[in-house]
Short mmCIF file of C-alpha atoms and ligand atoms in Angstrom, two decimals:
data_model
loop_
_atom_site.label_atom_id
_atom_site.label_comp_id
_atom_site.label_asym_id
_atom_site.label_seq_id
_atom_site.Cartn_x
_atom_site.Cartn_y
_atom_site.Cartn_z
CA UNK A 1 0.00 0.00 0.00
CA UNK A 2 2.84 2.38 -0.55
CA UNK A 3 1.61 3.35 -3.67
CA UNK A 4 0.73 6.70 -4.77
CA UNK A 5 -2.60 7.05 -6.77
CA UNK A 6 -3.88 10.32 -8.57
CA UNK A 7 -7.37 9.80 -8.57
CA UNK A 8 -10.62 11.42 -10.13
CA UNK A 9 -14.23 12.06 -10.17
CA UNK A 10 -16.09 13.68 -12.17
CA UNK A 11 -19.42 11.52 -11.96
CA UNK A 12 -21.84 14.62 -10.98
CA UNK A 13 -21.84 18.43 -10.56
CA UNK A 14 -18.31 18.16 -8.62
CA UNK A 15 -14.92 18.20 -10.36
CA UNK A 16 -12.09 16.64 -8.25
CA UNK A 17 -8.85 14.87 -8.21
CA UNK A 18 -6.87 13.41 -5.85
CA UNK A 19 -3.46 12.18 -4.53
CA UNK A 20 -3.94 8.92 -2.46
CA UNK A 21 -1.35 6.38 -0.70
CA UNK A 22 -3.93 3.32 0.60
CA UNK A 23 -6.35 4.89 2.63
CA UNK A 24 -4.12 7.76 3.72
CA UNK A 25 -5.66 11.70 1.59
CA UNK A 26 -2.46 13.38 0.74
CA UNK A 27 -4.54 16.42 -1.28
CA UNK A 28 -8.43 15.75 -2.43
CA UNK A 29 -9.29 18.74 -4.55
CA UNK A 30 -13.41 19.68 -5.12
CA UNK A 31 -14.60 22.17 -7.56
CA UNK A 32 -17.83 22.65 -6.99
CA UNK A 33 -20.65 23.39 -9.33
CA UNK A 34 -22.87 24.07 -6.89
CA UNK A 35 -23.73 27.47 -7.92
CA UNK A 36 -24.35 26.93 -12.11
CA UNK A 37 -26.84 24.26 -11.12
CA UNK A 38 -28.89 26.45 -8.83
CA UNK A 39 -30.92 28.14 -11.45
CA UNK A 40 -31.97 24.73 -12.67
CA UNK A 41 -33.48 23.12 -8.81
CA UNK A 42 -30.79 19.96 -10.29
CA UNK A 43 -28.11 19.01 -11.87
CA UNK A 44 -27.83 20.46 -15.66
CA UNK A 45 -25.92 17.38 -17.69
CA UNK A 46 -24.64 19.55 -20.53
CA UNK A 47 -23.57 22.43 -17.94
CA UNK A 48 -22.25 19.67 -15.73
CA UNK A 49 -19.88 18.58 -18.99
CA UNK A 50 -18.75 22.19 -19.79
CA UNK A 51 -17.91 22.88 -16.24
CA UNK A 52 -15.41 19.87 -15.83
CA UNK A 53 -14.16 20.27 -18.69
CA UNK A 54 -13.06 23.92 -17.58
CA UNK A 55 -11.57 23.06 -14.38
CA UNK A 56 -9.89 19.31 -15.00
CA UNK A 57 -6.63 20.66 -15.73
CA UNK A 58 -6.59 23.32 -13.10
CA UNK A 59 -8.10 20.89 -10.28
CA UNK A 60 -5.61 17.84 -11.32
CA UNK A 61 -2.60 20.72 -11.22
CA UNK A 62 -3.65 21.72 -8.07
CA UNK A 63 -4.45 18.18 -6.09
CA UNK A 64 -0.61 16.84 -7.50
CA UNK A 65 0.43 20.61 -6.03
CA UNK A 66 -0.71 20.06 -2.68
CA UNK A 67 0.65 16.49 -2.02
CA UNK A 68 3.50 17.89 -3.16
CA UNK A 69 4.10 15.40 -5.61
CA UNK A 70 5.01 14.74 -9.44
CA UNK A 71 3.56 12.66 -11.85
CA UNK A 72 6.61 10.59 -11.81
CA UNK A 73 6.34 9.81 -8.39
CA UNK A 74 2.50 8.45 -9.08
CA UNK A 75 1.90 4.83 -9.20
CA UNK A 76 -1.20 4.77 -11.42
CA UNK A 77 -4.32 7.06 -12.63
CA UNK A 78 -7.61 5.83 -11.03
CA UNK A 79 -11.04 7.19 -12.14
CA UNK A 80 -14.67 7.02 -11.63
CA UNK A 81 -16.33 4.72 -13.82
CA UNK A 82 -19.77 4.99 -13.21
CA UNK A 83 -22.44 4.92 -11.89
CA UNK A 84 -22.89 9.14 -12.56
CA UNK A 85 -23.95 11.43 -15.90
CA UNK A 86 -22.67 10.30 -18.92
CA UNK A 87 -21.45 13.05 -20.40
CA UNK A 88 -19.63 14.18 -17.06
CA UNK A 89 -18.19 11.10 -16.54
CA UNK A 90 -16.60 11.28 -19.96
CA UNK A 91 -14.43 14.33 -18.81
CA UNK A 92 -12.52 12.37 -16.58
CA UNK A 93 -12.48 9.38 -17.89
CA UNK A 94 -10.52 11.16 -20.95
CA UNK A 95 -8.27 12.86 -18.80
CA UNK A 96 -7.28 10.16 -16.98
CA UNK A 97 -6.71 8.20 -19.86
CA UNK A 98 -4.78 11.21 -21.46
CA UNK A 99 -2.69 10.96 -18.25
CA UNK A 100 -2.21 7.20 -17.82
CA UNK A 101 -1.13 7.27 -21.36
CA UNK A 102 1.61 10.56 -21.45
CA UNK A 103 3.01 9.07 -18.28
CA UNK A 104 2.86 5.35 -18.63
CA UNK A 105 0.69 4.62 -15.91
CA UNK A 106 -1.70 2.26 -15.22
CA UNK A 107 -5.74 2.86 -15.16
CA UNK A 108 -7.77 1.85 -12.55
CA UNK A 109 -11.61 1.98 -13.37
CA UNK A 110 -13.35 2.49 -10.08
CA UNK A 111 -17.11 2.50 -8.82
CA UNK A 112 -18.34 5.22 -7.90
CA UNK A 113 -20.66 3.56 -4.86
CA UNK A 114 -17.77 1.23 -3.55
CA UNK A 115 -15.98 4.66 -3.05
CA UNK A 116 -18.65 6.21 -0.95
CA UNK A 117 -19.21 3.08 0.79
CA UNK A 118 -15.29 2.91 1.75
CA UNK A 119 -15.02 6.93 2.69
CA UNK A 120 -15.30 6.05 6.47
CA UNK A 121 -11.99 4.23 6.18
CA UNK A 122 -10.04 7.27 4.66
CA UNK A 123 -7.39 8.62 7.03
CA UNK A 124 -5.73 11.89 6.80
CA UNK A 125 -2.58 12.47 6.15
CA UNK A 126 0.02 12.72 8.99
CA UNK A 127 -1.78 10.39 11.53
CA UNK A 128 -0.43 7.29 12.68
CA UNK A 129 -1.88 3.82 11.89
CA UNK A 130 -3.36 2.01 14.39
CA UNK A 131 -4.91 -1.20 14.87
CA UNK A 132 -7.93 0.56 14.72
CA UNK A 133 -7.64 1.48 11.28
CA UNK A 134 -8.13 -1.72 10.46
CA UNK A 135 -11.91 -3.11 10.02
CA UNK A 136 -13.74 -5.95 11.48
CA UNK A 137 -15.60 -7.58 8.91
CA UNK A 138 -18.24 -8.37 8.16
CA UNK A 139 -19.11 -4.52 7.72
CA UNK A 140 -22.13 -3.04 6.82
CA UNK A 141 -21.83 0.37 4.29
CA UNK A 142 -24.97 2.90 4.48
CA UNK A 143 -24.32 5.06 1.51
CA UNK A 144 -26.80 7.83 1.89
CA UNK A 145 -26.54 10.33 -0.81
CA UNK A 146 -28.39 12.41 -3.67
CA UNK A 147 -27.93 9.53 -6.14
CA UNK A 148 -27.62 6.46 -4.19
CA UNK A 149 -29.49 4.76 -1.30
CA UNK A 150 -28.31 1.68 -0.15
CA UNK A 151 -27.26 -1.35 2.54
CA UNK A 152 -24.00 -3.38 1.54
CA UNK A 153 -22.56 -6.20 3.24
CA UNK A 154 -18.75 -5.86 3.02
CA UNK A 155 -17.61 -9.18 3.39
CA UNK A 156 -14.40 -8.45 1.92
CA UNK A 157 -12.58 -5.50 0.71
CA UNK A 158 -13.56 -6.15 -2.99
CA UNK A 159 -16.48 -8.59 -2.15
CA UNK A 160 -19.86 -6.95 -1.27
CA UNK A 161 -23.88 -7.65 -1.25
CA UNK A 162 -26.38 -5.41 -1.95
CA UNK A 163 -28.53 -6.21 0.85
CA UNK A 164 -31.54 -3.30 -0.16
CA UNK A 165 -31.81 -0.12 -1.55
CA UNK A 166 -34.14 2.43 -2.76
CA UNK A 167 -37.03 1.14 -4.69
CA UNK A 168 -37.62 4.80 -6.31
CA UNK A 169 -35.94 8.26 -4.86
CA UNK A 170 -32.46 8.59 -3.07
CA UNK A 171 -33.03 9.95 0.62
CA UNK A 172 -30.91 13.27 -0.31
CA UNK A 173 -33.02 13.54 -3.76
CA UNK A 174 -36.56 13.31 -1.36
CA UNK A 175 -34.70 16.26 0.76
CA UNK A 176 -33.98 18.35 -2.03
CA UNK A 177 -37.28 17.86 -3.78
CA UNK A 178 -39.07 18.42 -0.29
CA UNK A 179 -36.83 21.34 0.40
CA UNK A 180 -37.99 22.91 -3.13
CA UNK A 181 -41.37 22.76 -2.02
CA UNK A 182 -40.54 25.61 0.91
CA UNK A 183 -38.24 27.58 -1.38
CA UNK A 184 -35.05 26.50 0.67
CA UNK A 185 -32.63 26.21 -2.60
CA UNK A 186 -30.48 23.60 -4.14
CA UNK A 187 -29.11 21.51 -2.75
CA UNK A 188 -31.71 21.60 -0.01
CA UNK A 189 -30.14 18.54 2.37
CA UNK A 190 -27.33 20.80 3.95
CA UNK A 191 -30.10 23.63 4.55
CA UNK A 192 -32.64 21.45 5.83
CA UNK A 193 -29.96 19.89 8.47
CA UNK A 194 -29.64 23.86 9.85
CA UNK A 195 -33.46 24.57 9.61
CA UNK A 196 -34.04 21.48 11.48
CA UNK A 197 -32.26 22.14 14.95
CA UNK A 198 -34.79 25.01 15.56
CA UNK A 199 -37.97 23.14 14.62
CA UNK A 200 -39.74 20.53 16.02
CA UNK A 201 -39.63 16.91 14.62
CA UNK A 202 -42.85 15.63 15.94
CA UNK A 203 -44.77 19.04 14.72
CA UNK A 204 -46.12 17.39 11.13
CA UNK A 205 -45.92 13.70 11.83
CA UNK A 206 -44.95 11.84 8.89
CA UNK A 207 -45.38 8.16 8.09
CA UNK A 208 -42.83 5.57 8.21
CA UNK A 209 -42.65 3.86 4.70
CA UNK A 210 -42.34 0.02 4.03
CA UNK A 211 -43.06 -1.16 7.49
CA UNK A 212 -45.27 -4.19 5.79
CA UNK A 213 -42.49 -5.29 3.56
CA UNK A 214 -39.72 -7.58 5.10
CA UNK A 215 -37.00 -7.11 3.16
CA UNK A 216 -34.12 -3.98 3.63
CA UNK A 217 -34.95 -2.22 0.75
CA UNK A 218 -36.29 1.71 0.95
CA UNK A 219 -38.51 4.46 -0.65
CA UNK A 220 -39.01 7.64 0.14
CA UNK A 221 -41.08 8.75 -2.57
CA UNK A 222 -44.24 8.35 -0.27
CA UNK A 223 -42.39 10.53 2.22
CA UNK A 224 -42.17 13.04 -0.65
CA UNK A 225 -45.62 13.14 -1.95
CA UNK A 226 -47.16 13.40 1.90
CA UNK A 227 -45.05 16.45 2.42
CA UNK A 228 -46.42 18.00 -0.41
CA UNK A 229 -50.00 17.42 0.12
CA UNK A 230 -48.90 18.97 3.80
CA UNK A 231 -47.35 21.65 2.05
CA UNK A 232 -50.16 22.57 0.03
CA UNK A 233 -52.57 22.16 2.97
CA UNK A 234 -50.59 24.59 5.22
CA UNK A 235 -50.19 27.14 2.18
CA UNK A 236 -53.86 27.47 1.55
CA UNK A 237 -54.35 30.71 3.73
CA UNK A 238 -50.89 32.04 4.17
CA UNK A 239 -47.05 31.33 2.86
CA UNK A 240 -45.83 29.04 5.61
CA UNK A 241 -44.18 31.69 8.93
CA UNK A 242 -40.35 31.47 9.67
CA UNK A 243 -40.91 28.58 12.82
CA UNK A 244 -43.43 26.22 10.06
CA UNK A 245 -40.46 25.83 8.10
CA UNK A 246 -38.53 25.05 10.84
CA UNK A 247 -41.07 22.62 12.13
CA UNK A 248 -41.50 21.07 8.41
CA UNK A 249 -37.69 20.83 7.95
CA UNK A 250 -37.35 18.53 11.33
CA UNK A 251 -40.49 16.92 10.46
CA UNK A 252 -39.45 15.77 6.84
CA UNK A 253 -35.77 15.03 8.37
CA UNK A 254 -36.68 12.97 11.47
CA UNK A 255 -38.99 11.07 9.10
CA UNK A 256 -36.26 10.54 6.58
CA UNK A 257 -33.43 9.09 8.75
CA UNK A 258 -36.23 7.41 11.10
CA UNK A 259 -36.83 5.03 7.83
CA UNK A 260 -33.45 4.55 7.15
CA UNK A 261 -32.85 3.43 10.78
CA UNK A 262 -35.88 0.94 11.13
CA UNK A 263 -34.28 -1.01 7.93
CA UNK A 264 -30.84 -0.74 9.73
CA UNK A 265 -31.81 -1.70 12.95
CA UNK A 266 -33.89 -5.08 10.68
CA UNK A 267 -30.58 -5.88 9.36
CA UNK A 268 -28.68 -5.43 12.22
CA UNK A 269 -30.98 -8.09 13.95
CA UNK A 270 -30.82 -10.59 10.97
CA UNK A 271 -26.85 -11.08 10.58
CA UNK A 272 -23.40 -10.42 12.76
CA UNK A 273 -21.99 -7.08 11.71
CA UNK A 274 -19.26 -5.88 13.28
CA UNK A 275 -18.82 -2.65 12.00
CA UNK A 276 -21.31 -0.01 10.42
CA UNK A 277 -20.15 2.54 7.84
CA UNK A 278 -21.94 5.77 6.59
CA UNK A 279 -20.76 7.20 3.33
CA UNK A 280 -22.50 9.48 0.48
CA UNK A 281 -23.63 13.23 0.57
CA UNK A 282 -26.04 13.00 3.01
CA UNK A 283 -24.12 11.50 5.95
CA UNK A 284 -22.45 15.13 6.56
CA UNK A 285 -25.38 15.19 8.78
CA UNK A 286 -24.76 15.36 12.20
CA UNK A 287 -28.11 14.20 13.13
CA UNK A 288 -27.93 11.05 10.82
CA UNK A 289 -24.74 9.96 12.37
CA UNK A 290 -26.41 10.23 15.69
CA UNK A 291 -29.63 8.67 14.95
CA UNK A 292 -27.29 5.83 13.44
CA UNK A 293 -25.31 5.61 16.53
CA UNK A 294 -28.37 5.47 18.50
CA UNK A 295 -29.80 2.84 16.12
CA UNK A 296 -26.60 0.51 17.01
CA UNK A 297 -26.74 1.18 21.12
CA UNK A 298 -30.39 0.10 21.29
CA UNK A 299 -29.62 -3.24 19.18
CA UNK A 300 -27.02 -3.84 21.17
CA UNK A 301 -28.74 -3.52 24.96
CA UNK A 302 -31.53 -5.51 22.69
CA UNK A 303 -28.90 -8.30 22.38
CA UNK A 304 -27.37 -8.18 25.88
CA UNK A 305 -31.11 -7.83 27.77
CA UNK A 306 -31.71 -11.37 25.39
CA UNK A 307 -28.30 -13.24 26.19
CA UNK A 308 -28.89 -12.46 29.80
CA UNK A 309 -32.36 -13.84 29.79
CA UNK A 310 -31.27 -16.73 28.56
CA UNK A 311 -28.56 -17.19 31.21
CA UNK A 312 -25.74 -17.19 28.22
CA UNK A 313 -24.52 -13.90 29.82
CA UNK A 314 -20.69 -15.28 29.66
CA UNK A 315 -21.23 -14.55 26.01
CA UNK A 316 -18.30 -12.35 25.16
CA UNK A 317 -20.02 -9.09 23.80
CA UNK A 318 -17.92 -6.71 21.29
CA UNK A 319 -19.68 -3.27 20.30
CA UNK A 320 -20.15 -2.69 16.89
CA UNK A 321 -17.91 0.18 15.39
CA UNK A 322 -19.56 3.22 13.95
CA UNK A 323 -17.42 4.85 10.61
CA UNK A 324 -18.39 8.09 9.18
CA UNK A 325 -15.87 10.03 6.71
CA UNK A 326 -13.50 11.69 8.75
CA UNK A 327 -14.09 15.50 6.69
CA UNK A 328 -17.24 16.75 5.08
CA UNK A 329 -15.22 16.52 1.67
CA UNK A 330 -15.04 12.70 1.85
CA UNK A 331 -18.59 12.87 2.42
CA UNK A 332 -20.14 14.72 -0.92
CA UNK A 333 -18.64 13.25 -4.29
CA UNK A 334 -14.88 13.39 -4.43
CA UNK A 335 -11.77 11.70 -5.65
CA UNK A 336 -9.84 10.93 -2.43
CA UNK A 337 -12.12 8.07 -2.05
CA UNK A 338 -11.83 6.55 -5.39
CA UNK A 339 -8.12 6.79 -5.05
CA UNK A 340 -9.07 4.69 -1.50
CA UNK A 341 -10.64 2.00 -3.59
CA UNK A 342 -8.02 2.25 -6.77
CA UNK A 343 -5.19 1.21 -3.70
CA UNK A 344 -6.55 -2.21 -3.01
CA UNK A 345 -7.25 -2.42 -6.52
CA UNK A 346 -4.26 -1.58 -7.21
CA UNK A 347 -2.80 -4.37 -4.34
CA UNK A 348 -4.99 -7.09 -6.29
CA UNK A 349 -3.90 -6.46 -9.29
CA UNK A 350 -6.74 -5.15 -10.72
CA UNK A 351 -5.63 -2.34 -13.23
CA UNK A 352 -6.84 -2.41 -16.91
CA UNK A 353 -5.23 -3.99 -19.27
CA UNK A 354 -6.31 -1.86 -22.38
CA UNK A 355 -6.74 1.54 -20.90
CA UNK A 356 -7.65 3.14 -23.89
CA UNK A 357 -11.16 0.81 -24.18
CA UNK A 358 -12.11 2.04 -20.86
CA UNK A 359 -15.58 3.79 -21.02
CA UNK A 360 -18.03 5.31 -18.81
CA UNK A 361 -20.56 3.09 -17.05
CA UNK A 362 -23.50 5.53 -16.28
CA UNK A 363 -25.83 2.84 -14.78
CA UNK A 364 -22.59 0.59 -13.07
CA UNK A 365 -23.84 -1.02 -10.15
CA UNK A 366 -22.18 -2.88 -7.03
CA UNK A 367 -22.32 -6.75 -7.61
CA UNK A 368 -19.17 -8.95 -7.27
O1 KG4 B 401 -22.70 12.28 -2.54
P1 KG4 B 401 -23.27 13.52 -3.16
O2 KG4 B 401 -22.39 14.73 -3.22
O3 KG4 B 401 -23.74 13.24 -4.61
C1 KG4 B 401 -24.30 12.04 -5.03
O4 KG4 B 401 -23.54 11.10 -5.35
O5 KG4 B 401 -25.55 12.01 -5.03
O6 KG4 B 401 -24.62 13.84 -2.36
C2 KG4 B 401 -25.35 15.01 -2.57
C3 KG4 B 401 -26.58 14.94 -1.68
C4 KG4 B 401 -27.60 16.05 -1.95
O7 KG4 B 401 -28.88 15.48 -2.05
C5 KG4 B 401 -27.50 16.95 -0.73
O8 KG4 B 401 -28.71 17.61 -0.42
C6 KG4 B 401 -27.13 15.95 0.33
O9 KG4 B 401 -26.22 15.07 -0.29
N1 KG4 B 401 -26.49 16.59 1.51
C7 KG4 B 401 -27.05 16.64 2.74
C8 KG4 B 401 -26.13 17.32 3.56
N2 KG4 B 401 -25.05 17.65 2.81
C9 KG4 B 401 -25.28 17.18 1.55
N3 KG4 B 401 -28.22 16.19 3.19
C10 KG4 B 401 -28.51 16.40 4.48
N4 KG4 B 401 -27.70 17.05 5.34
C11 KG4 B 401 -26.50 17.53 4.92
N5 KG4 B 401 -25.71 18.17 5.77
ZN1 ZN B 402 -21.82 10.36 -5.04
#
């Protein structure tokens, strides 16, 4: 793992590269696009495409700059694959290429959702390993974010299982969307997180989806249509007052991460997991994290209160590790954690052997 990787993403509205060295972040560069995309309530493909290509060179300059590092002293050229927009995908896909090939590198074609789901394990620069850098497996990955939803079983670095996932919306899509309908901007998520400390998450009850269906899959589209009948309801006679949106911003929230717990707290129940990781946009939130941590306490007294009942107290009982990216950077899309992924790849063996056929996967998915 003493390899250095220049890694980088441009699956979405954020351009970013990368210098990597196993799980260690020597630079992770993000130029966001936040601001074109506003106008549009989404992300704009075409705009999306123009704007990477703009800033690739710069953000690649700058991300080698500040690892302080050359190209000659880079192992190999990793880049997002897919799943993401096409024709933003292409941008870096061509400039890694372009760089693989000048400097006689190899490629390393990485998925986009195995790099949020290993984001927890990124380390920054400068600390010391410790043992408990390394993960107990099996793992569980929550990748919450505007594209993805999603439970995977880790059983292996490399070897995963899609346990559930969204059946329509992502959870950050349903928080935009919802967000849109009280004029709070795009992308709502990081808003509603501030708006929701000063309301009150019980004020417009919400129900909690999929409660009939056993599996560990989710939806939140039902979430999203209730708010906006609520919306439209409360917005008959007046535009909703400063402390309603406050209110509706914990409501929706609460009701949100309350789903995604119930499923995690199922699966929790159903299998040994030692360790549970949260990765993708939406697990910046601080009130995720804790709902998650809170999820993993109460199946865990759940577990002792049932071992001592059963007089098998001498059961040796080890807590289940909580992960969450280290820096809100490794958290929305960015290329430190594909360059995380590209260094077992890289350990494995796995590079591509005709770089030049590598092509964007827009609808890649997680199976292996
Ligand atoms: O991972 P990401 O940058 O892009 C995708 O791969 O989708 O995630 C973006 C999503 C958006 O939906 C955004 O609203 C949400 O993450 N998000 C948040 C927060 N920060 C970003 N949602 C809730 N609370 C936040 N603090
Ligand atoms: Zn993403």
């Amino acid at each position: 793992m003493n390899h250095l990787i220049l890694a980088i993403d441009t699956s979405c509205d954020d351009t970013s590269a990368a210098v990597t060295q196993g799980t260690v972040v020597y630079s992770n560069v993000v130029a966001s696009q936040t601001e074109l995309h506003k106008p549009f309530g989404g992300v704009f493909p075409t705009v999306a495409k123009q704007a990477h290509k703009e800033n690739i060179d710069r953000v690649v300059a700058l991300a080698l700059k500040r690892a302080g590092v050359t190209m000659a002293e880079i192992s190999a050229v990793a880049v997002t694959q897919g799943p993401g927009l096409a024709p933003a995908l292409e941008v870096g896909i061509t400039k890694a290429k372009a760089l693989a090939s000048e400097f006689h590198k190899p490629l390393i074609a990485v998925n986009h959702i195995e790099a949020h789901a290993l984001s927890p394990l990124a380390r920054a620069r400068g600390g010391a390993p410790t043992s408990s850098n390394s993960p107990r497996l099996p793992a569980l990955a929550v990748v919450i974010s505007g594209g993805h939803s999603l439970f995977i079983l880790v059983k292996a670095i490399g070897e995963y299982e899609v346990l559930g996932t969204t059946i329509d919306d992502a959870a950050g899509e349903c928080l935009d969307k919802v967000g849109r309908l009280v004029n709070l901007g795009y992308p709502a998520g990081p808003v509603i997180e501030k708006f929701a400390k000063l309301g009150n998450p019980k004020a417009y009850p919400l129900p909690l989806p999929m409660t009939h269906i056993h599996d560990f899959n989710l939806s939140f589209s039902g979430l999203k249509t209730h708010a906006r009948t609520m919306v439209e309801r409360l917005t008959q006679d007046k535009p909703l007052g400063k402390q309603e949106v406050y209110d509706f911003c914990a409501s929706i929230q609460y009701a949100v991460f309350r789903h995604i717990c119930y499923k995690l707290s199922k699966i929790l129940s159903s299998q040994q997991i030692h360790e549970v990781w949260l990765g993708g946009g939406v697990s910046a939130n601080v009130a995720l994290r804790t709902e998650i941590r809170r999820t993993i306490r109460e199946h865990e007294r759940e577990l002792r209160t049932r071992k001592e009942s059963q007089r098998n107290a001498s059961v040796a009982h080890t807590a289940i590790r909580f992960r969450a990216p280290y820096t809100k950077r490794l958290c929305i899309d960015n290329a430190a954690m594909i360059g995380v992924v590209a260094g077992w790849k890289l350990e494995r063996g796995e590079v591509e052997l005709e770089p030049e056929k590598v092509d964007r996967k827009p609808r890649l998915s997680l199976k292996k």
